[in-house]
XYZ file of N, CA, C and O in Angstrom:
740
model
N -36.246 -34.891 16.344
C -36.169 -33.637 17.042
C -34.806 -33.015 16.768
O -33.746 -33.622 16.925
N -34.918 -31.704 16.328
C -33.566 -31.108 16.057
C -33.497 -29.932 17.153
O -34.510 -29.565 17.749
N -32.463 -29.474 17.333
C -32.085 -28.249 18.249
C -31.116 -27.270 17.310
O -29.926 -27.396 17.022
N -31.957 -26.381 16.994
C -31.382 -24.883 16.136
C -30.701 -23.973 17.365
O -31.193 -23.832 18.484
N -29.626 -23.474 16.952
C -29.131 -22.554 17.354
C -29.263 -20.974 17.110
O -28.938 -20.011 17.804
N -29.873 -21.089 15.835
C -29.788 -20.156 14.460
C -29.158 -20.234 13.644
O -28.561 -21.309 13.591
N -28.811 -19.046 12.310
C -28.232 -19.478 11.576
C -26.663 -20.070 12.304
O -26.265 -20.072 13.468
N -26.102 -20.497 11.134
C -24.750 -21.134 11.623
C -23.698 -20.691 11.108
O -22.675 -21.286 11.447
N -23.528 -19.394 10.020
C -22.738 -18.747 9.418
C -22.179 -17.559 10.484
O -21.945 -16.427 10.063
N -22.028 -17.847 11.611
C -21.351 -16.360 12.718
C -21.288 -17.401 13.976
O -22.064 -17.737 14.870
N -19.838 -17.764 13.539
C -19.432 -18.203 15.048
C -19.128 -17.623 16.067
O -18.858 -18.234 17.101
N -19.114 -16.366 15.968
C -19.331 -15.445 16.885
C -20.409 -14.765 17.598
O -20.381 -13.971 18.538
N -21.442 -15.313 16.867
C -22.722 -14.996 17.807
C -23.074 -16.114 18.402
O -24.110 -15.870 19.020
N -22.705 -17.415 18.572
C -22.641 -18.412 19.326
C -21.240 -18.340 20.283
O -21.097 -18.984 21.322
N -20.903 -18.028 20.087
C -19.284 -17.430 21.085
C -20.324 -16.589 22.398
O -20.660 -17.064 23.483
N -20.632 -15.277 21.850
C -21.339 -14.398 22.637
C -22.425 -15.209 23.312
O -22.615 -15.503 24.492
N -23.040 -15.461 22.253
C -24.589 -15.599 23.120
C -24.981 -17.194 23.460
O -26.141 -17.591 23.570
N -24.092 -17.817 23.566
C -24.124 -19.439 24.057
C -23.096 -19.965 24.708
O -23.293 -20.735 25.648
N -21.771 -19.601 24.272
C -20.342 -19.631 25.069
C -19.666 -20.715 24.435
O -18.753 -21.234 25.078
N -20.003 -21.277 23.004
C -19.314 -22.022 22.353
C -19.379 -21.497 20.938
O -20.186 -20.665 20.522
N -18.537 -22.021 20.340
C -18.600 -21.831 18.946
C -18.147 -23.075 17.785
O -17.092 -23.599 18.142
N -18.582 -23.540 16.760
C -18.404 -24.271 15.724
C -17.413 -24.282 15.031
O -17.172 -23.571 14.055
N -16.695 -25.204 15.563
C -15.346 -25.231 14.101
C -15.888 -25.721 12.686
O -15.442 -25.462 11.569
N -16.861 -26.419 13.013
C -17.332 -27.247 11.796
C -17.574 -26.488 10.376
O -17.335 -26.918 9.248
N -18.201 -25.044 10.823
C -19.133 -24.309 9.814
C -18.319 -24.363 8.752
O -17.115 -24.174 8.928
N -18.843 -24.638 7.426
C -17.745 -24.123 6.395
C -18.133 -22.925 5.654
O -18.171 -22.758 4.435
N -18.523 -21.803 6.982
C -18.858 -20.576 6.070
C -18.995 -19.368 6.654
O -20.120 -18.893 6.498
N -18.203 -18.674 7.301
C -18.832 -17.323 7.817
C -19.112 -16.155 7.180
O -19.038 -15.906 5.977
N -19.477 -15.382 8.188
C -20.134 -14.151 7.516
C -18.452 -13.321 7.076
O -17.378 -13.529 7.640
N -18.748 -12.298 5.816
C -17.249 -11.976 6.007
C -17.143 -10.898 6.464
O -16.060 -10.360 6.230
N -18.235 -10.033 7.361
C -17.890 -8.858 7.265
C -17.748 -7.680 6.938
O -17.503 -6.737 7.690
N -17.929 -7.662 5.527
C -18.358 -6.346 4.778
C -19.593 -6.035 5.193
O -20.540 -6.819 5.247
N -19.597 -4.471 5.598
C -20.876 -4.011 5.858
C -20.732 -2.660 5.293
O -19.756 -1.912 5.368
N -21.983 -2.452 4.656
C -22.665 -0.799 3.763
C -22.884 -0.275 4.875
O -23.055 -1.110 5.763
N -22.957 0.909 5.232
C -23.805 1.628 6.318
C -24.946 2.384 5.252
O -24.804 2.981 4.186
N -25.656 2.183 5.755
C -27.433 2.971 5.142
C -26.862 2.604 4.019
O -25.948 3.307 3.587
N -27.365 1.165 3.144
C -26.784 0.900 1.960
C -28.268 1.061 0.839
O -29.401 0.874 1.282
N -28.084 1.319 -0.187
C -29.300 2.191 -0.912
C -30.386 0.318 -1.385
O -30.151 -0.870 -1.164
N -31.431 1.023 -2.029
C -32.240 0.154 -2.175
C -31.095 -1.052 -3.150
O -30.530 -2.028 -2.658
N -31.031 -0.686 -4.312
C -30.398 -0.981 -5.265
C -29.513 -2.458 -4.375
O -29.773 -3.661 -4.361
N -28.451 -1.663 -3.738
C -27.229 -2.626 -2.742
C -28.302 -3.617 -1.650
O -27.784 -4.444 -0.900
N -29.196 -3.495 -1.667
C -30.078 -4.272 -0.585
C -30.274 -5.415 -1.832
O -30.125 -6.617 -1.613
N -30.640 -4.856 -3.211
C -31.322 -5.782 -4.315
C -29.856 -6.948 -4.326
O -29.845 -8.172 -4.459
N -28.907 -6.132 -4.163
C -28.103 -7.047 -4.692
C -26.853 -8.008 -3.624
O -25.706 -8.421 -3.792
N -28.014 -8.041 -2.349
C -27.752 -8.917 -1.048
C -26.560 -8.496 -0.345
O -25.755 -9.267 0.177
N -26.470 -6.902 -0.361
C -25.363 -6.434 0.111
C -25.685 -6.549 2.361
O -25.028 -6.923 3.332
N -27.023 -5.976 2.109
C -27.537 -6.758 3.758
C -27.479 -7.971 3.856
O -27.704 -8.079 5.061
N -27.382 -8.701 3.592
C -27.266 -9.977 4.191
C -26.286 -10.725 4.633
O -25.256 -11.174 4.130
N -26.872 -10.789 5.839
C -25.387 -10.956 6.714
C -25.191 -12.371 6.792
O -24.398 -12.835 7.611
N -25.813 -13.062 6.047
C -25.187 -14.674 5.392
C -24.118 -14.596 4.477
O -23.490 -15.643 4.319
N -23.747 -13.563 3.809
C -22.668 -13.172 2.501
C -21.678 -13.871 3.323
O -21.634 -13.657 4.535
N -20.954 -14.615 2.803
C -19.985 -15.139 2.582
C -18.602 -15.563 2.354
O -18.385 -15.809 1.167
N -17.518 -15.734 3.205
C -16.106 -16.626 3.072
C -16.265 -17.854 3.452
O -17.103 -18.180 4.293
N -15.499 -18.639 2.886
C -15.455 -20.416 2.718
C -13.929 -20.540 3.644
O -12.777 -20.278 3.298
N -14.360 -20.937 4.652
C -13.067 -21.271 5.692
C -12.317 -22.327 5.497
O -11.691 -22.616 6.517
N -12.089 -23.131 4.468
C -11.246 -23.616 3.878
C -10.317 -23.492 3.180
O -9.155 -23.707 3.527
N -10.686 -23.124 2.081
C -10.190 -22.647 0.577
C -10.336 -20.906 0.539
O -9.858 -20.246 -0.383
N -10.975 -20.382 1.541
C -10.949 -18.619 1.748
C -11.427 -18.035 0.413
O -11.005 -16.959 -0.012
N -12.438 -18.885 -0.306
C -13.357 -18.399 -1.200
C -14.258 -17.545 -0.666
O -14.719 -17.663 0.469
N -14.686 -16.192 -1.884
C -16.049 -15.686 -1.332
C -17.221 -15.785 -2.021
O -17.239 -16.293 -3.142
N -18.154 -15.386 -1.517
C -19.477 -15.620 -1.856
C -19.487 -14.840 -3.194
O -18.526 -14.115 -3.452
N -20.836 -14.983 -4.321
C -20.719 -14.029 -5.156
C -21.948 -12.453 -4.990
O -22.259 -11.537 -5.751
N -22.357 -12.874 -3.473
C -23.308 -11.845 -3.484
C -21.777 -10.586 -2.826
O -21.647 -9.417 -3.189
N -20.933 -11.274 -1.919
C -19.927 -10.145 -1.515
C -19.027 -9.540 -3.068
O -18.753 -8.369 -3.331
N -18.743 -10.700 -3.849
C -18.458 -9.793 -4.975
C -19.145 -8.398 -5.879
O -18.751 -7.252 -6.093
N -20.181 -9.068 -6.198
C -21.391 -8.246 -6.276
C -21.302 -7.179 -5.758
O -20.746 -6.282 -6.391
N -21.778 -6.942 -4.538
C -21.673 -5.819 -3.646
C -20.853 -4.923 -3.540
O -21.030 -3.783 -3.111
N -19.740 -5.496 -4.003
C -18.095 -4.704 -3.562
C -18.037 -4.100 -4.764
O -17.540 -2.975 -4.811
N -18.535 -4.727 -5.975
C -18.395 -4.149 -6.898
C -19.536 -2.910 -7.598
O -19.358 -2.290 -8.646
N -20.617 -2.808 -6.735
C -21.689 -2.142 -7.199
C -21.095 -0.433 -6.422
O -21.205 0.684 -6.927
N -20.401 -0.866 -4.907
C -19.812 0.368 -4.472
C -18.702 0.954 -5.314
O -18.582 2.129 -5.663
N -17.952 -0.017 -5.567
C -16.597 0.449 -6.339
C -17.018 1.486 -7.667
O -16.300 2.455 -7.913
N -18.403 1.151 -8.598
C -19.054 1.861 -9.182
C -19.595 3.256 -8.929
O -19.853 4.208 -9.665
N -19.651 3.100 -8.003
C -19.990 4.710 -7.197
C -19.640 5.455 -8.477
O -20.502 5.741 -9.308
N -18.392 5.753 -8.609
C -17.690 6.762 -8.906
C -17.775 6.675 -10.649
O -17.174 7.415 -11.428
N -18.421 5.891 -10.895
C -18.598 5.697 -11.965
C -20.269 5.187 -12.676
O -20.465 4.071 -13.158
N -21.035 5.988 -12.611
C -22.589 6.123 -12.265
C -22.952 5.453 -13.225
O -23.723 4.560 -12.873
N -22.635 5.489 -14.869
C -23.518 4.687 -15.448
C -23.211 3.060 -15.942
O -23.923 2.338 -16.640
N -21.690 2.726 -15.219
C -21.326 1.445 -15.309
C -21.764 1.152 -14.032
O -21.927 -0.068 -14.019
N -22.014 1.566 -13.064
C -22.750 1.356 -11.683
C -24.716 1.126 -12.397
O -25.591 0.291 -12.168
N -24.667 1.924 -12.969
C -26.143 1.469 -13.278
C -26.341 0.480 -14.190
O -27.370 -0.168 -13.997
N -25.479 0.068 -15.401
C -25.426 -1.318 -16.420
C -24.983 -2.613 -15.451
O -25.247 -3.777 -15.751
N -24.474 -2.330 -14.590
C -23.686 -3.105 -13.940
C -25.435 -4.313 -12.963
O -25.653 -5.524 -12.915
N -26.235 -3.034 -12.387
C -27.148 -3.203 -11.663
C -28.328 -3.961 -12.498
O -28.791 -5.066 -12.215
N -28.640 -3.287 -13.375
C -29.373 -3.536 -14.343
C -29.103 -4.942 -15.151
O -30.092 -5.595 -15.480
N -27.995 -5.349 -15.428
C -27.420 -6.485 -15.697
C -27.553 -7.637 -15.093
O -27.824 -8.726 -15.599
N -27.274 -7.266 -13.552
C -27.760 -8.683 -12.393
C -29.178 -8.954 -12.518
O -29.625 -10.040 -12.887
N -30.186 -7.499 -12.064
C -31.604 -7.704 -12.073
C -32.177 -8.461 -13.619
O -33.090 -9.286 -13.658
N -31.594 -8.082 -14.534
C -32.254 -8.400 -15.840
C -31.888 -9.845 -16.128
O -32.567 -10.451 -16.957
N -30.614 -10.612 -15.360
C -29.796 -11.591 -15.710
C -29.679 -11.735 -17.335
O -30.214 -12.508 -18.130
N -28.446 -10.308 -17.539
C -27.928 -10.034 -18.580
C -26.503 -10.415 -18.021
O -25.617 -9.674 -17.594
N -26.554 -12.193 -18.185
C -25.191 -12.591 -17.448
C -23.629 -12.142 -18.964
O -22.510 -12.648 -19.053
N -24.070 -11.415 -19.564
C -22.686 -11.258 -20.834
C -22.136 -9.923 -20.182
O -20.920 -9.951 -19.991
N -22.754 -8.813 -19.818
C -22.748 -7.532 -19.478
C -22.256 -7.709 -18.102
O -21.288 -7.084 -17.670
N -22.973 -8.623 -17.372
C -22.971 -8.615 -15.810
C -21.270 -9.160 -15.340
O -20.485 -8.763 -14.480
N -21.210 -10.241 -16.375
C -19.255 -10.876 -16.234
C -18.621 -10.052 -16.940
O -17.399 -10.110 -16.800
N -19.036 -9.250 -17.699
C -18.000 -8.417 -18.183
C -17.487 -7.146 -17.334
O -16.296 -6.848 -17.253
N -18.484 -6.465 -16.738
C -17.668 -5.704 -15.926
C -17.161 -6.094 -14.749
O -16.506 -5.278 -14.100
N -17.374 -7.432 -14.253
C -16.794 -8.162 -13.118
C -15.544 -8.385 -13.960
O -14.470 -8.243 -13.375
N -15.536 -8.592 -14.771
C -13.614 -9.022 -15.310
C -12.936 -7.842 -15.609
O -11.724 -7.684 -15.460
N -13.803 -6.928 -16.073
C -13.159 -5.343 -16.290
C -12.806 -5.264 -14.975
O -11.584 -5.113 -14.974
N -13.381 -5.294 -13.399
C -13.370 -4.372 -12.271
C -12.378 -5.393 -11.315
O -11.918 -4.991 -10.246
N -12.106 -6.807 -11.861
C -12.127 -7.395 -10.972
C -10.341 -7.222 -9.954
O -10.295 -7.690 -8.817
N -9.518 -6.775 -10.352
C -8.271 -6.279 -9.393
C -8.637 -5.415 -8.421
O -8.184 -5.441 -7.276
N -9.776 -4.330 -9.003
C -10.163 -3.233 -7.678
C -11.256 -3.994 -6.851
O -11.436 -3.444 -5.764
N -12.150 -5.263 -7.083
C -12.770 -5.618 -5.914
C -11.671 -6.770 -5.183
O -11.748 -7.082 -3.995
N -10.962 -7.153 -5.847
C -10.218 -7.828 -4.976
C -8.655 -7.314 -4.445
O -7.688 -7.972 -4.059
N -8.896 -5.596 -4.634
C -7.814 -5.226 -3.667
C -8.803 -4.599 -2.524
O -8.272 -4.372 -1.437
N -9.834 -4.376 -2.633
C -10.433 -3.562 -2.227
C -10.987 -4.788 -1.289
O -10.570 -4.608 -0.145
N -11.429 -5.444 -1.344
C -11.259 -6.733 0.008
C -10.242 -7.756 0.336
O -10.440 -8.668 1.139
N -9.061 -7.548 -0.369
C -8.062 -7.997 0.703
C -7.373 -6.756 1.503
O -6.406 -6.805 2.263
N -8.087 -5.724 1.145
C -7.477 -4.384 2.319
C -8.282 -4.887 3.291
O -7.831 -5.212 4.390
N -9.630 -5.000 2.944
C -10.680 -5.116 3.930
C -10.598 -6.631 5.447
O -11.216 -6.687 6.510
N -9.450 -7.718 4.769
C -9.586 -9.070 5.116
C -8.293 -8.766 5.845
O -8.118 -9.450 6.854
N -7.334 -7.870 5.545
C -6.038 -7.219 6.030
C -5.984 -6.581 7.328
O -5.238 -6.574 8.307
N -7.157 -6.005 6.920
C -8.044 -4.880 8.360
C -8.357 -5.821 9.348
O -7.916 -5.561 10.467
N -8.841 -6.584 9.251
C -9.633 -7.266 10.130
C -8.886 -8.487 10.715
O -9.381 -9.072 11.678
N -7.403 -9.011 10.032
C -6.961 -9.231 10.541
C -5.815 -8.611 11.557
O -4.858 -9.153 12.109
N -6.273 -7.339 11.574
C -4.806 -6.469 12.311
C -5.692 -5.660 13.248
O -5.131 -4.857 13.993
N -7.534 -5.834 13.308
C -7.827 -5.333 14.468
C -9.091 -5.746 14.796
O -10.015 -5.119 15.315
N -8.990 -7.234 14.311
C -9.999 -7.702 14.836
C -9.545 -9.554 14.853
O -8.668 -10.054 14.149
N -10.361 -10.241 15.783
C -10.058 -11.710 16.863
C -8.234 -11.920 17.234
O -7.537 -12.700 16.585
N -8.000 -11.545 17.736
C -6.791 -10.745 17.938
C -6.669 -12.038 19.092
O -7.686 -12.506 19.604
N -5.166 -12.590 19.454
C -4.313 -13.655 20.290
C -3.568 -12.661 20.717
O -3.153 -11.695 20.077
N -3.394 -12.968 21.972
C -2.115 -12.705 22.548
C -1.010 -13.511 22.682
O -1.105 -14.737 22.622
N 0.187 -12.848 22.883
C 1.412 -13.221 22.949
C 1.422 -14.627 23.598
O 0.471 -14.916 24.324
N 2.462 -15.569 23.388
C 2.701 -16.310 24.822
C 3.125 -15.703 26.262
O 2.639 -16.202 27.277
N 3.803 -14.899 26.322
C 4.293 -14.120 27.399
C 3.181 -13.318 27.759
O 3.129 -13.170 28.980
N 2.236 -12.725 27.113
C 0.986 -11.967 27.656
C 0.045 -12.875 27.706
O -1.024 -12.495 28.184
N 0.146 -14.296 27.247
C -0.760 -15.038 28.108
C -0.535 -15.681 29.870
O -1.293 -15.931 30.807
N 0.861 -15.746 29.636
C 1.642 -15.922 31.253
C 0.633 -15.077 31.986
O -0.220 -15.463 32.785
N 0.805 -14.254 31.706
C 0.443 -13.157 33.198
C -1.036 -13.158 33.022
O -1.380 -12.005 32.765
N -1.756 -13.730 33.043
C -3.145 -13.723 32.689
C -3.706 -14.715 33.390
O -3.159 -15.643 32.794
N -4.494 -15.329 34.339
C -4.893 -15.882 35.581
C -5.707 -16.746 35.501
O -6.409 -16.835 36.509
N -5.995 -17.670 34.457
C -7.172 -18.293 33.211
C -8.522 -18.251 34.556
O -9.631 -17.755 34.363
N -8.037 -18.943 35.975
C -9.134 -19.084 36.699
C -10.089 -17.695 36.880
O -11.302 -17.877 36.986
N -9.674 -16.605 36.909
C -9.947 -15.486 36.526
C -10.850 -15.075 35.549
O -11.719 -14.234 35.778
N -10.636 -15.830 34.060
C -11.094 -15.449 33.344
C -11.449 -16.791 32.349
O -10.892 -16.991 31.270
N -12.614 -17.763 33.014
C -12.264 -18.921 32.358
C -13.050 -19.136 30.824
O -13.260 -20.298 30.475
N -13.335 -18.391 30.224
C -14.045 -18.246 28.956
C -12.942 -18.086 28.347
O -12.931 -18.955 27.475
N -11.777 -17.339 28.276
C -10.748 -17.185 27.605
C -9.778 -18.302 26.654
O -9.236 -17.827 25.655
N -9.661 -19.106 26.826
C -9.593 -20.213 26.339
C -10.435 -20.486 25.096
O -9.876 -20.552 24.001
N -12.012 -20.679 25.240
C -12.502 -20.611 24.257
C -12.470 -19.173 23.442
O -12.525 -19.181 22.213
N -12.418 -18.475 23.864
C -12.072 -17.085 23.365
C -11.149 -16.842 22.011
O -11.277 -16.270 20.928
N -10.095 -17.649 22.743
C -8.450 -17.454 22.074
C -9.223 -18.943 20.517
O -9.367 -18.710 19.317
N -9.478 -20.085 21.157
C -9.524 -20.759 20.501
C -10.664 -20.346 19.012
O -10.591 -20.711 17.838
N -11.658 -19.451 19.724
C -12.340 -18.562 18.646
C -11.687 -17.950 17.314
O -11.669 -17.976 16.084
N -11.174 -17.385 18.469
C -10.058 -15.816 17.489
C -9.023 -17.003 16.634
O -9.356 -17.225 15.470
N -8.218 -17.498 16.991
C -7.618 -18.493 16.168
C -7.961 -19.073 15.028
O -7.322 -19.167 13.979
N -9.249 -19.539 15.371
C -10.318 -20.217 14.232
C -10.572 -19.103 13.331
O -10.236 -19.374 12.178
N -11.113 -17.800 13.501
C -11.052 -16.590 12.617
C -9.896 -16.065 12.013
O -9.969 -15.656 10.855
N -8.855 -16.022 12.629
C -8.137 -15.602 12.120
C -7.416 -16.621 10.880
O -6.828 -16.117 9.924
N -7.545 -17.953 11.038
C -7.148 -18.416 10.008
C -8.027 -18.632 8.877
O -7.590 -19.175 7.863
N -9.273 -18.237 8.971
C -9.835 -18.451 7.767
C -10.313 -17.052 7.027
O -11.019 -17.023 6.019
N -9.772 -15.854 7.746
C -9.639 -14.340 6.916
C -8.108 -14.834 6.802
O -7.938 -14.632 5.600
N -7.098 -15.259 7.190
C -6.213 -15.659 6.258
C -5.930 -16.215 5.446
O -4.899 -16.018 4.802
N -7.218 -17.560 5.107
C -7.377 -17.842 4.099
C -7.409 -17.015 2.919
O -6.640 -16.961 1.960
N -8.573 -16.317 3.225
C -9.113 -15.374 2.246
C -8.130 -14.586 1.850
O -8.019 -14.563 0.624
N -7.197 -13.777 2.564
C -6.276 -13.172 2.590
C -5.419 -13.613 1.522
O -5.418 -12.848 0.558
N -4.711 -14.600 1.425
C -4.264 -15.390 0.645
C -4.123 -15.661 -0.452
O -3.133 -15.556 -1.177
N -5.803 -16.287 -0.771
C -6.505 -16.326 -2.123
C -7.042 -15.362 -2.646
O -7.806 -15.527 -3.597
N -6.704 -13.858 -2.033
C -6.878 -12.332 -2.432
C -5.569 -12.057 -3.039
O -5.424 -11.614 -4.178
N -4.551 -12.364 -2.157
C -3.128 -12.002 -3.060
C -2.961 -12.325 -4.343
O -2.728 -11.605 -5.314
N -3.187 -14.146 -4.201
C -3.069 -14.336 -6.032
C -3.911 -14.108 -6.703
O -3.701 -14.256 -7.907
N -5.032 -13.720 -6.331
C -6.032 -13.225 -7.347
C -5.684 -11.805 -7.817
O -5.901 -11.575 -9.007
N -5.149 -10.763 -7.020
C -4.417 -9.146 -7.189
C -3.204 -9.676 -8.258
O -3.062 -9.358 -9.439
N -2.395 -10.580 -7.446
C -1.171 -11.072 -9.111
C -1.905 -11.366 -10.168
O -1.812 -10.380 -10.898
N -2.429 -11.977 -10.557
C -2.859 -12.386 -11.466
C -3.441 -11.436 -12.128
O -2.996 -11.111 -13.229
N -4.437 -10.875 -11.635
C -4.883 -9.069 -12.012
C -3.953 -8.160 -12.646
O -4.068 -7.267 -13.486
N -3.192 -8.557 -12.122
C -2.362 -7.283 -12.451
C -1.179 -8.075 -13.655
O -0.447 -7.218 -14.151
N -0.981 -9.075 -14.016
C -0.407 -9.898 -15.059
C -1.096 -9.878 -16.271
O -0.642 -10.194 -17.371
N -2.275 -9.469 -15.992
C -3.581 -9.582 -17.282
C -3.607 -7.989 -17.397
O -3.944 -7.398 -18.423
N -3.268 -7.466 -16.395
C -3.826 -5.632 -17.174
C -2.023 -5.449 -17.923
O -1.874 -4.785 -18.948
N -0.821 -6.133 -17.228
C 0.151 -6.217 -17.785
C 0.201 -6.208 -19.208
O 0.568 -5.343 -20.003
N -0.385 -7.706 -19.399
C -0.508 -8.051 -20.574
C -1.084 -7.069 -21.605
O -0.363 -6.590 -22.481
N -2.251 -6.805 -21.506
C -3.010 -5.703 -21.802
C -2.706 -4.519 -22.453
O -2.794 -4.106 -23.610
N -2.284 -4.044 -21.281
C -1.475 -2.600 -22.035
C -0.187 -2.630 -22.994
O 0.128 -1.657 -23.680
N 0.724 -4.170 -22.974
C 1.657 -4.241 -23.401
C 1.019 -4.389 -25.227
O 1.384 -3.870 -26.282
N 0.146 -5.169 -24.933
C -0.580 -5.438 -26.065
C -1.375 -4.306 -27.078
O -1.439 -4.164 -28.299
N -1.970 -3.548 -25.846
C -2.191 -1.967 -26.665
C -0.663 -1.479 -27.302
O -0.378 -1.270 -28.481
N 0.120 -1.386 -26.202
C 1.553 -0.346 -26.536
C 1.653 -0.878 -28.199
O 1.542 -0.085 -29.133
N 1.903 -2.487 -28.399
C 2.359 -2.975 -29.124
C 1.611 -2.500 -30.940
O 2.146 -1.986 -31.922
N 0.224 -2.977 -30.685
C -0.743 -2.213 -31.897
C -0.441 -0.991 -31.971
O -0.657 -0.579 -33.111
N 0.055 -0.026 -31.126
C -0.388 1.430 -31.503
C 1.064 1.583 -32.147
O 1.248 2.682 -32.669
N 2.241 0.588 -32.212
C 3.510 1.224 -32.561
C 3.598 0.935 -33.885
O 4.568 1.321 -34.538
């Protein structure tokens, strides 16, 4: 006999709706959300709110890469459409190539996002603004804090392993252009 909770990737909907939450999980949801996201971004598991950070190592999933990168295309319609066409067809030469072409703007473009969320969202208070706070008053708080704690260090994970992935990005487009400059002289 087993006892489901539901899924187990949102320790925060076991926070809310049970009054505990799992340190154990090694995986939450990360957060990115499309609003009215088109068929296409549905194909390519941009709804699914299983997508992925690894609360360890602050790895992400590759459907959130994916995703981040099919928006970032927007603005660029027919590498947004090779790009799409590439996953569905599993034209994996085309499909890693513009993930290595794009990949500094999806990973600045979610460590803004992992930045955000740590500056206004599972939020601790002070020690001194926990003083004045009455726990008998408010006795969920505790697990609360111990929640937000648990979140917040594993979007700092991510956080993290977003920075050196942006260095590194940006050492390779370095390289790059130095390497153009160099042929064209």
């Amino acid at each position: 006999l087993k006892l489901s909770y539901g899924p187990g990737y949102d320790p925060s909907r076991f926070l809310i709706i049970f009054g505990f939450f799992d340190e154990t999980v090694r995986e939450v949801f990360c957060g990115v959300a499309f609003t009215d996201p088109s068929e296409e971004l549905v194909k390519l598991s941009a709804s699914d709110r299983s997508a992925m950070i690894y609360r360890d190592d602050g790895a992400i999933s590759n459907a959130v890469w994916d995703s981040t990168l099919y928006v970032t295309l927007a603005q660029k319609p027919d590498e947004q459409r090779a790009f799409y066409e590439a996953r569905i067809n599993d034209d994996a030469e085309q499909f890693q190539a513009l993930h290595r072409k794009y990949r500094l703007e999806i990973a600045l473009s979610l460590k803004n996002h992992a930045e955000a969320v740590l500056q206004t969202e599972y939020l601790v208070p002070t020690d001194q603004e926990l003083s004045k706070i009455n726990v008998k008053e408010h006795p969920r708080l505790p697990m609360i804090l111990k929640h937000n704690r648990f979140m917040r260090k594993v979007f700092g994970n991510v956080k993290d392993r977003l920075e050196k992935q942006v260095l590194l990005e940006v050492e390779k487009r370095r390289a790059e252009v130095k390497d153009e400059v160099e042929k064209g002289a």
